[in-house]
Amino acid sequence: MAFIYASALPALAAPCQMKMALEQWPPYVYSKPDGPPSGLDLELAQAIFKEAGCALQLLPELPTARRQRQFELGGLDLLLAASDTAERRKYARFSLAYRFESVSIFTRAANLPRYQNVRSVDALAGKKIALLAPKVGWYGAAYARVQPVLQQAGQLSTFLNFAQGLRMLDAGRADLILGDTAALRHEAREQGIVIAPLPFTVLRAPVHLMLNKNSTTQADLELLNAAIQRLEKQGVLAEIRNRYGES
C-alpha cells in the first residue's frame, strides 16, 4: 500500500512529486502495525514537502541495499538523511542540510572503563579489539580510512540493521559497536541493553535530502531548499528535532 503526503493542493497540481520507500530505521523512519509511518526524518521531510507545495509518495518498505539500488536505477526519487559526497553527485542532487547526524562507538556500560583510553577510530587499528559496524552507509572519513585495516586484521564484523547489531554485541560477538548515535540508543532501550559511548564522536555532520538526478529537476531542488530555509527561520524544523531530542 502506498501513502501520499502532499500540500493542500491536489496531488496532480503539485509542482513536484517524488517517491521514497519506507524503512525500519527508528527513531528516524519506522512503521508500527497499529499506526501510520512516523519518525524524525519522515516528519521533517513531510513538513518540508508540505511547505514546498510538493507531493511525497511513500512506497512499501525495502531493505537498505535494495533501496539504494532502486534509487540508482531510477525507481525512487528521494532518499533521506544522505551525506553529500562527490561519488553520489554523479547520480544525485542534494538539498540544504535539514539536521545533523552523529556517529559514535558504544560498548556495554559495564565495559566502558576498559576503553576510556580509546579516543579515536584510528586507535582501534593494531589493537585486538573487535568492532561491529553497519554493512552499508557512510560513517565518516576516519572510519572509511580504518575500515579496510580492521577488516584485513579480522577485527570487523558487519550487521544489516541496528537490532541485529545489538544482538551481536549482547551475544559477545564483539567488544564495540559503531553506528548512528540516536539509532543505537533507541534500539538498546528497546532490547534492554545498557550501552555507553566511548569518549569521542566519530562523526558529526549535516545530512540532506538526496534527489535522483534523472527523475528530478533543479527547480524541484530549489523549491525544497526554499522550504527548508523558511521552516528553519520559523523554528518549525527545530521544534520537530527537539521533540526527538535532537538539536
PDB file of C-alpha atoms in Angstrom:
ATOM      1  CA  MET A   1       0.000   0.000   0.000  1.00  0.00           C
ATOM      2  CA  ALA A   2       1.351   3.442  -0.858  1.00  0.00           C
ATOM      3  CA  PHE A   3       0.764   6.555   1.210  1.00  0.00           C
ATOM      4  CA  ILE A   4       0.534  10.035  -0.295  1.00  0.00           C
ATOM      5  CA  TYR A   5       1.590  13.083   1.654  1.00  0.00           C
ATOM      6  CA  ALA A   6       1.154  16.432  -0.063  1.00  0.00           C
ATOM      7  CA  SER A   7       0.255  20.029   0.421  1.00  0.00           C
ATOM      8  CA  ALA A   8      -3.320  21.264   0.406  1.00  0.00           C
ATOM      9  CA  LEU A   9      -3.106  21.349  -3.391  1.00  0.00           C
ATOM     10  CA  PRO A  10      -4.425  18.289  -5.256  1.00  0.00           C
ATOM     11  CA  ALA A  11      -1.611  15.832  -5.939  1.00  0.00           C
ATOM     12  CA  LEU A  12      -1.849  16.337  -9.706  1.00  0.00           C
ATOM     13  CA  ALA A  13      -1.345  20.078  -9.263  1.00  0.00           C
ATOM     14  CA  ALA A  14       1.771  19.726  -7.118  1.00  0.00           C
ATOM     15  CA  PRO A  15       4.771  21.386  -8.782  1.00  0.00           C
ATOM     16  CA  CYS A  16       6.929  18.420  -7.819  1.00  0.00           C
ATOM     17  CA  GLN A  17       6.095  14.821  -6.931  1.00  0.00           C
ATOM     18  CA  MET A  18       8.557  12.287  -5.557  1.00  0.00           C
ATOM     19  CA  LYS A  19       8.581   8.667  -4.423  1.00  0.00           C
ATOM     20  CA  MET A  20      10.522   7.252  -1.498  1.00  0.00           C
ATOM     21  CA  ALA A  21      10.491   3.784   0.060  1.00  0.00           C
ATOM     22  CA  LEU A  22       9.792   3.283   3.730  1.00  0.00           C
ATOM     23  CA  GLU A  23      12.241   1.538   6.016  1.00  0.00           C
ATOM     24  CA  GLN A  24      12.614   0.434   9.610  1.00  0.00           C
ATOM     25  CA  TRP A  25      15.172   2.896  10.964  1.00  0.00           C
ATOM     26  CA  PRO A  26      13.878   4.165  14.306  1.00  0.00           C
ATOM     27  CA  PRO A  27      13.822   6.840  15.549  1.00  0.00           C
ATOM     28  CA  TYR A  28      14.116   8.353  12.048  1.00  0.00           C
ATOM     29  CA  VAL A  29      11.651   6.334   9.944  1.00  0.00           C
ATOM     30  CA  TYR A  30       9.583   3.392  11.135  1.00  0.00           C
ATOM     31  CA  SER A  31       6.151   1.830  10.935  1.00  0.00           C
ATOM     32  CA  LYS A  32       4.026   0.188  13.600  1.00  0.00           C
ATOM     33  CA  PRO A  33       1.216  -2.288  12.842  1.00  0.00           C
ATOM     34  CA  ASP A  34      -1.381  -0.061  14.508  1.00  0.00           C
ATOM     35  CA  GLY A  35      -0.430   3.297  13.037  1.00  0.00           C
ATOM     36  CA  PRO A  36       0.905   5.286  10.084  1.00  0.00           C
ATOM     37  CA  PRO A  37       4.644   5.610   9.341  1.00  0.00           C
ATOM     38  CA  SER A  38       6.423   8.045  11.648  1.00  0.00           C
ATOM     39  CA  GLY A  39       9.865   9.158  12.822  1.00  0.00           C
ATOM     40  CA  LEU A  40      12.094  12.225  12.970  1.00  0.00           C
ATOM     41  CA  ASP A  41      13.293  12.237   9.360  1.00  0.00           C
ATOM     42  CA  LEU A  42       9.872  11.411   7.986  1.00  0.00           C
ATOM     43  CA  GLU A  43       8.269  14.262   9.947  1.00  0.00           C
ATOM     44  CA  LEU A  44      10.961  16.660   8.765  1.00  0.00           C
ATOM     45  CA  ALA A  45      10.564  15.568   5.123  1.00  0.00           C
ATOM     46  CA  GLN A  46       6.780  15.827   5.288  1.00  0.00           C
ATOM     47  CA  ALA A  47       6.994  19.341   6.726  1.00  0.00           C
ATOM     48  CA  ILE A  48       9.445  20.380   4.000  1.00  0.00           C
ATOM     49  CA  PHE A  49       7.347  18.904   1.185  1.00  0.00           C
ATOM     50  CA  LYS A  50       4.185  20.497   2.544  1.00  0.00           C
ATOM     51  CA  GLU A  51       5.859  23.902   2.757  1.00  0.00           C
ATOM     52  CA  ALA A  52       7.182  23.488  -0.794  1.00  0.00           C
ATOM     53  CA  GLY A  53       3.739  22.500  -2.094  1.00  0.00           C
ATOM     54  CA  CYS A  54       5.124  19.175  -3.291  1.00  0.00           C
ATOM     55  CA  ALA A  55       3.705  15.649  -3.128  1.00  0.00           C
ATOM     56  CA  LEU A  56       5.601  12.852  -1.370  1.00  0.00           C
ATOM     57  CA  GLN A  57       4.564   9.275  -2.108  1.00  0.00           C
ATOM     58  CA  LEU A  58       5.593   6.648   0.455  1.00  0.00           C
ATOM     59  CA  LEU A  59       6.168   3.225  -1.067  1.00  0.00           C
ATOM     60  CA  PRO A  60       6.405  -0.076   0.840  1.00  0.00           C
ATOM     61  CA  GLU A  61       9.491  -0.851   2.886  1.00  0.00           C
ATOM     62  CA  LEU A  62      12.688  -2.002   1.154  1.00  0.00           C
ATOM     63  CA  PRO A  63      15.958  -3.323   2.624  1.00  0.00           C
ATOM     64  CA  THR A  64      18.763  -0.750   2.703  1.00  0.00           C
ATOM     65  CA  ALA A  65      20.889  -2.163  -0.118  1.00  0.00           C
ATOM     66  CA  ARG A  66      17.878  -2.719  -2.389  1.00  0.00           C
ATOM     67  CA  ARG A  67      16.546   0.769  -1.664  1.00  0.00           C
ATOM     68  CA  GLN A  68      19.896   2.291  -2.640  1.00  0.00           C
ATOM     69  CA  ARG A  69      19.988   0.178  -5.803  1.00  0.00           C
ATOM     70  CA  GLN A  70      16.431   1.175  -6.743  1.00  0.00           C
ATOM     71  CA  PHE A  71      17.407   4.815  -6.308  1.00  0.00           C
ATOM     72  CA  GLU A  72      20.441   4.448  -8.553  1.00  0.00           C
ATOM     73  CA  LEU A  73      18.316   2.695 -11.195  1.00  0.00           C
ATOM     74  CA  GLY A  74      15.693   5.475 -11.108  1.00  0.00           C
ATOM     75  CA  GLY A  75      12.920   3.605  -9.328  1.00  0.00           C
ATOM     76  CA  LEU A  76      12.959   6.030  -6.395  1.00  0.00           C
ATOM     77  CA  ASP A  77      13.229   9.818  -6.428  1.00  0.00           C
ATOM     78  CA  LEU A  78      14.230  10.531  -2.834  1.00  0.00           C
ATOM     79  CA  LEU A  79      16.403   9.188  -0.021  1.00  0.00           C
ATOM     80  CA  LEU A  80      16.559  10.767   3.432  1.00  0.00           C
ATOM     81  CA  ALA A  81      19.474  11.626   5.720  1.00  0.00           C
ATOM     82  CA  ALA A  82      22.102  11.442   2.976  1.00  0.00           C
ATOM     83  CA  SER A  83      25.705  12.572   3.147  1.00  0.00           C
ATOM     84  CA  ASP A  84      26.763  14.765   0.240  1.00  0.00           C
ATOM     85  CA  THR A  85      29.706  13.031  -1.470  1.00  0.00           C
ATOM     86  CA  ALA A  86      31.427  13.506  -4.820  1.00  0.00           C
ATOM     87  CA  GLU A  87      30.614   9.914  -5.820  1.00  0.00           C
ATOM     88  CA  ARG A  88      26.899  10.363  -5.163  1.00  0.00           C
ATOM     89  CA  ARG A  89      26.799  13.643  -7.059  1.00  0.00           C
ATOM     90  CA  LYS A  90      27.239  11.626 -10.236  1.00  0.00           C
ATOM     91  CA  TYR A  91      23.637  10.434  -9.927  1.00  0.00           C
ATOM     92  CA  ALA A  92      22.048  12.653  -7.259  1.00  0.00           C
ATOM     93  CA  ARG A  93      21.467  16.237  -6.201  1.00  0.00           C
ATOM     94  CA  PHE A  94      21.409  17.350  -2.565  1.00  0.00           C
ATOM     95  CA  SER A  95      19.243  19.751  -0.611  1.00  0.00           C
ATOM     96  CA  LEU A  96      20.411  22.089   2.079  1.00  0.00           C
ATOM     97  CA  ALA A  97      21.082  20.324   5.381  1.00  0.00           C
ATOM     98  CA  TYR A  98      17.961  19.743   7.464  1.00  0.00           C
ATOM     99  CA  ARG A  99      19.625  18.218  10.542  1.00  0.00           C
ATOM    100  CA  PHE A 100      22.966  16.888  11.796  1.00  0.00           C
ATOM    101  CA  GLU A 101      23.856  13.252  12.197  1.00  0.00           C
ATOM    102  CA  SER A 102      26.115  11.873  14.896  1.00  0.00           C
ATOM    103  CA  VAL A 103      28.092   8.624  14.781  1.00  0.00           C
ATOM    104  CA  SER A 104      29.545   7.080  17.927  1.00  0.00           C
ATOM    105  CA  ILE A 105      31.156   3.875  19.140  1.00  0.00           C
ATOM    106  CA  PHE A 106      29.443   2.177  22.075  1.00  0.00           C
ATOM    107  CA  THR A 107      30.223  -0.662  24.410  1.00  0.00           C
ATOM    108  CA  ARG A 108      28.218  -2.313  27.143  1.00  0.00           C
ATOM    109  CA  ALA A 109      28.178   0.182  30.026  1.00  0.00           C
ATOM    110  CA  ALA A 110      29.879  -2.273  32.381  1.00  0.00           C
ATOM    111  CA  ASN A 111      32.845  -2.483  29.990  1.00  0.00           C
ATOM    112  CA  LEU A 112      33.304   1.268  29.471  1.00  0.00           C
ATOM    113  CA  PRO A 113      36.282   1.693  31.884  1.00  0.00           C
ATOM    114  CA  ARG A 114      38.242  -0.760  29.725  1.00  0.00           C
ATOM    115  CA  TYR A 115      38.017   1.587  26.726  1.00  0.00           C
ATOM    116  CA  GLN A 116      38.395   5.054  28.289  1.00  0.00           C
ATOM    117  CA  ASN A 117      41.786   5.461  26.600  1.00  0.00           C
ATOM    118  CA  VAL A 118      40.413   4.757  23.096  1.00  0.00           C
ATOM    119  CA  ARG A 119      39.842   8.272  21.795  1.00  0.00           C
ATOM    120  CA  SER A 120      39.713   7.847  18.018  1.00  0.00           C
ATOM    121  CA  VAL A 121      38.740   5.289  15.396  1.00  0.00           C
ATOM    122  CA  ASP A 122      42.379   5.133  14.321  1.00  0.00           C
ATOM    123  CA  ALA A 123      43.301   3.918  17.803  1.00  0.00           C
ATOM    124  CA  LEU A 124      41.468   0.661  17.073  1.00  0.00           C
ATOM    125  CA  ALA A 125      43.959  -0.270  14.366  1.00  0.00           C
ATOM    126  CA  GLY A 126      46.675  -2.537  15.690  1.00  0.00           C
ATOM    127  CA  LYS A 127      44.723  -3.371  18.833  1.00  0.00           C
ATOM    128  CA  LYS A 128      42.957  -6.681  19.396  1.00  0.00           C
ATOM    129  CA  ILE A 129      39.539  -5.083  19.727  1.00  0.00           C
ATOM    130  CA  ALA A 130      36.602  -6.456  17.739  1.00  0.00           C
ATOM    131  CA  LEU A 131      34.212  -3.935  16.214  1.00  0.00           C
ATOM    132  CA  LEU A 132      30.678  -4.288  14.864  1.00  0.00           C
ATOM    133  CA  ALA A 133      29.642  -1.821  12.151  1.00  0.00           C
ATOM    134  CA  PRO A 134      26.821  -1.402   9.605  1.00  0.00           C
ATOM    135  CA  LYS A 135      27.355  -3.245   6.333  1.00  0.00           C
ATOM    136  CA  VAL A 136      26.400  -0.236   4.199  1.00  0.00           C
ATOM    137  CA  GLY A 137      26.438   3.526   4.645  1.00  0.00           C
ATOM    138  CA  TRP A 138      28.839   6.418   5.137  1.00  0.00           C
ATOM    139  CA  TYR A 139      30.159   6.848   8.682  1.00  0.00           C
ATOM    140  CA  GLY A 140      32.826   9.456   8.160  1.00  0.00           C
ATOM    141  CA  ALA A 141      36.294   9.749   6.650  1.00  0.00           C
ATOM    142  CA  ALA A 142      38.050   8.401   9.756  1.00  0.00           C
ATOM    143  CA  TYR A 143      36.074   5.158   9.711  1.00  0.00           C
ATOM    144  CA  ALA A 144      36.419   4.835   5.915  1.00  0.00           C
ATOM    145  CA  ARG A 145      40.183   5.098   6.351  1.00  0.00           C
ATOM    146  CA  VAL A 146      40.417   2.485   9.109  1.00  0.00           C
ATOM    147  CA  GLN A 147      37.736   0.092   7.860  1.00  0.00           C
ATOM    148  CA  PRO A 148      39.965  -1.901   5.431  1.00  0.00           C
ATOM    149  CA  VAL A 149      42.683  -2.198   8.082  1.00  0.00           C
ATOM    150  CA  LEU A 150      40.235  -3.623  10.618  1.00  0.00           C
ATOM    151  CA  GLN A 151      38.737  -5.926   8.004  1.00  0.00           C
ATOM    152  CA  GLN A 152      42.108  -7.302   6.971  1.00  0.00           C
ATOM    153  CA  ALA A 153      43.034  -7.880  10.618  1.00  0.00           C
ATOM    154  CA  GLY A 154      39.797  -9.814  11.215  1.00  0.00           C
ATOM    155  CA  GLN A 155      38.603  -7.250  13.764  1.00  0.00           C
ATOM    156  CA  LEU A 156      35.489  -6.153  11.871  1.00  0.00           C
ATOM    157  CA  SER A 157      32.067  -7.798  11.662  1.00  0.00           C
ATOM    158  CA  THR A 158      29.078  -6.181   9.965  1.00  0.00           C
ATOM    159  CA  PHE A 159      25.331  -6.157  10.501  1.00  0.00           C
ATOM    160  CA  LEU A 160      22.317  -5.262   8.369  1.00  0.00           C
ATOM    161  CA  ASN A 161      20.340  -3.310  10.983  1.00  0.00           C
ATOM    162  CA  PHE A 162      20.830  -1.994  14.495  1.00  0.00           C
ATOM    163  CA  ALA A 163      18.574  -4.618  16.064  1.00  0.00           C
ATOM    164  CA  GLN A 164      20.837  -7.332  14.672  1.00  0.00           C
ATOM    165  CA  GLY A 165      23.992  -5.414  15.619  1.00  0.00           C
ATOM    166  CA  LEU A 166      22.971  -5.013  19.238  1.00  0.00           C
ATOM    167  CA  ARG A 167      22.006  -8.678  19.488  1.00  0.00           C
ATOM    168  CA  MET A 168      25.501  -9.496  18.232  1.00  0.00           C
ATOM    169  CA  LEU A 169      27.025  -7.159  20.840  1.00  0.00           C
ATOM    170  CA  ASP A 170      24.900  -8.696  23.577  1.00  0.00           C
ATOM    171  CA  ALA A 171      25.994 -12.190  22.485  1.00  0.00           C
ATOM    172  CA  GLY A 172      29.650 -11.213  22.794  1.00  0.00           C
ATOM    173  CA  ARG A 173      30.442 -11.211  19.069  1.00  0.00           C
ATOM    174  CA  ALA A 174      32.485  -8.018  19.541  1.00  0.00           C
ATOM    175  CA  ASP A 175      33.596  -5.541  22.172  1.00  0.00           C
ATOM    176  CA  LEU A 176      32.362  -2.403  20.442  1.00  0.00           C
ATOM    177  CA  ILE A 177      29.627  -1.293  18.046  1.00  0.00           C
ATOM    178  CA  LEU A 178      29.687   1.696  15.687  1.00  0.00           C
ATOM    179  CA  GLY A 179      26.689   3.467  14.265  1.00  0.00           C
ATOM    180  CA  ASP A 180      24.267   6.356  14.321  1.00  0.00           C
ATOM    181  CA  THR A 181      24.130   7.625  17.903  1.00  0.00           C
ATOM    182  CA  ALA A 182      20.363   8.107  18.240  1.00  0.00           C
ATOM    183  CA  ALA A 183      19.513   4.876  16.410  1.00  0.00           C
ATOM    184  CA  LEU A 184      21.787   2.776  18.614  1.00  0.00           C
ATOM    185  CA  ARG A 185      20.467   4.383  21.798  1.00  0.00           C
ATOM    186  CA  HIS A 186      16.873   3.795  20.653  1.00  0.00           C
ATOM    187  CA  GLU A 187      17.420   0.135  19.821  1.00  0.00           C
ATOM    188  CA  ALA A 188      19.387  -0.502  23.009  1.00  0.00           C
ATOM    189  CA  ARG A 189      16.428   0.797  25.027  1.00  0.00           C
ATOM    190  CA  GLU A 190      14.099  -1.462  23.027  1.00  0.00           C
ATOM    191  CA  GLN A 191      16.236  -4.512  23.794  1.00  0.00           C
ATOM    192  CA  GLY A 192      17.003  -3.561  27.399  1.00  0.00           C
ATOM    193  CA  ILE A 193      20.761  -3.425  26.776  1.00  0.00           C
ATOM    194  CA  VAL A 194      22.661  -0.754  28.711  1.00  0.00           C
ATOM    195  CA  ILE A 195      25.305   0.805  26.462  1.00  0.00           C
ATOM    196  CA  ALA A 196      27.655   3.755  26.856  1.00  0.00           C
ATOM    197  CA  PRO A 197      29.617   5.748  24.241  1.00  0.00           C
ATOM    198  CA  LEU A 198      33.388   5.873  24.091  1.00  0.00           C
ATOM    199  CA  PRO A 199      34.761   9.359  24.920  1.00  0.00           C
ATOM    200  CA  PHE A 200      34.825  10.747  21.371  1.00  0.00           C
ATOM    201  CA  THR A 201      32.485  11.340  18.446  1.00  0.00           C
ATOM    202  CA  VAL A 202      33.308   9.512  15.232  1.00  0.00           C
ATOM    203  CA  LEU A 203      31.328  11.926  13.066  1.00  0.00           C
ATOM    204  CA  ARG A 204      29.036  14.924  13.379  1.00  0.00           C
ATOM    205  CA  ALA A 205      27.946  16.144  10.001  1.00  0.00           C
ATOM    206  CA  PRO A 206      24.982  17.655   8.140  1.00  0.00           C
ATOM    207  CA  VAL A 207      22.560  15.382   6.297  1.00  0.00           C
ATOM    208  CA  HIS A 208      20.456  16.215   3.275  1.00  0.00           C
ATOM    209  CA  LEU A 209      17.538  15.123   1.148  1.00  0.00           C
ATOM    210  CA  MET A 210      19.078  13.208  -1.767  1.00  0.00           C
ATOM    211  CA  LEU A 211      17.176  13.616  -5.051  1.00  0.00           C
ATOM    212  CA  ASN A 212      17.571  11.356  -8.049  1.00  0.00           C
ATOM    213  CA  LYS A 213      19.268  13.455 -10.714  1.00  0.00           C
ATOM    214  CA  ASN A 214      17.494  11.645 -13.556  1.00  0.00           C
ATOM    215  CA  SER A 215      13.935  11.866 -12.216  1.00  0.00           C
ATOM    216  CA  THR A 216      14.014  15.296 -10.533  1.00  0.00           C
ATOM    217  CA  THR A 217      14.974  18.768 -11.675  1.00  0.00           C
ATOM    218  CA  GLN A 218      16.996  21.669 -10.361  1.00  0.00           C
ATOM    219  CA  ALA A 219      13.688  23.512  -9.976  1.00  0.00           C
ATOM    220  CA  ASP A 220      12.450  20.739  -7.660  1.00  0.00           C
ATOM    221  CA  LEU A 221      15.560  21.145  -5.561  1.00  0.00           C
ATOM    222  CA  GLU A 222      15.141  24.915  -5.358  1.00  0.00           C
ATOM    223  CA  LEU A 223      11.554  24.528  -4.136  1.00  0.00           C
ATOM    224  CA  LEU A 224      12.675  22.195  -1.344  1.00  0.00           C
ATOM    225  CA  ASN A 225      15.655  24.377  -0.407  1.00  0.00           C
ATOM    226  CA  ALA A 226      13.461  27.463  -0.149  1.00  0.00           C
ATOM    227  CA  ALA A 227      11.059  25.494   2.067  1.00  0.00           C
ATOM    228  CA  ILE A 228      13.916  24.386   4.337  1.00  0.00           C
ATOM    229  CA  GLN A 229      15.107  27.968   4.701  1.00  0.00           C
ATOM    230  CA  ARG A 230      11.624  29.248   5.579  1.00  0.00           C
ATOM    231  CA  LEU A 231      10.958  26.460   8.084  1.00  0.00           C
ATOM    232  CA  GLU A 232      14.338  26.961   9.770  1.00  0.00           C
ATOM    233  CA  LYS A 233      13.622  30.684  10.088  1.00  0.00           C
ATOM    234  CA  GLN A 234      10.174  29.950  11.551  1.00  0.00           C
ATOM    235  CA  GLY A 235      11.584  27.385  14.010  1.00  0.00           C
ATOM    236  CA  VAL A 236       9.366  24.606  12.636  1.00  0.00           C
ATOM    237  CA  LEU A 237      12.179  22.149  11.892  1.00  0.00           C
ATOM    238  CA  ALA A 238      13.860  22.906  15.220  1.00  0.00           C
ATOM    239  CA  GLU A 239      10.623  22.115  17.065  1.00  0.00           C
ATOM    240  CA  ILE A 240      10.400  18.712  15.346  1.00  0.00           C
ATOM    241  CA  ARG A 241      14.048  17.925  16.067  1.00  0.00           C
ATOM    242  CA  ASN A 242      13.678  18.954  19.704  1.00  0.00           C
ATOM    243  CA  ARG A 243      10.743  16.587  20.204  1.00  0.00           C
ATOM    244  CA  TYR A 244      13.069  13.733  19.304  1.00  0.00           C
ATOM    245  CA  GLY A 245      15.892  15.013  21.498  1.00  0.00           C
ATOM    246  CA  GLU A 246      17.973  16.253  18.579  1.00  0.00           C
ATOM    247  CA  SER A 247      19.407  19.749  18.220  1.00  0.00           C
TER     248      SER A 247
END
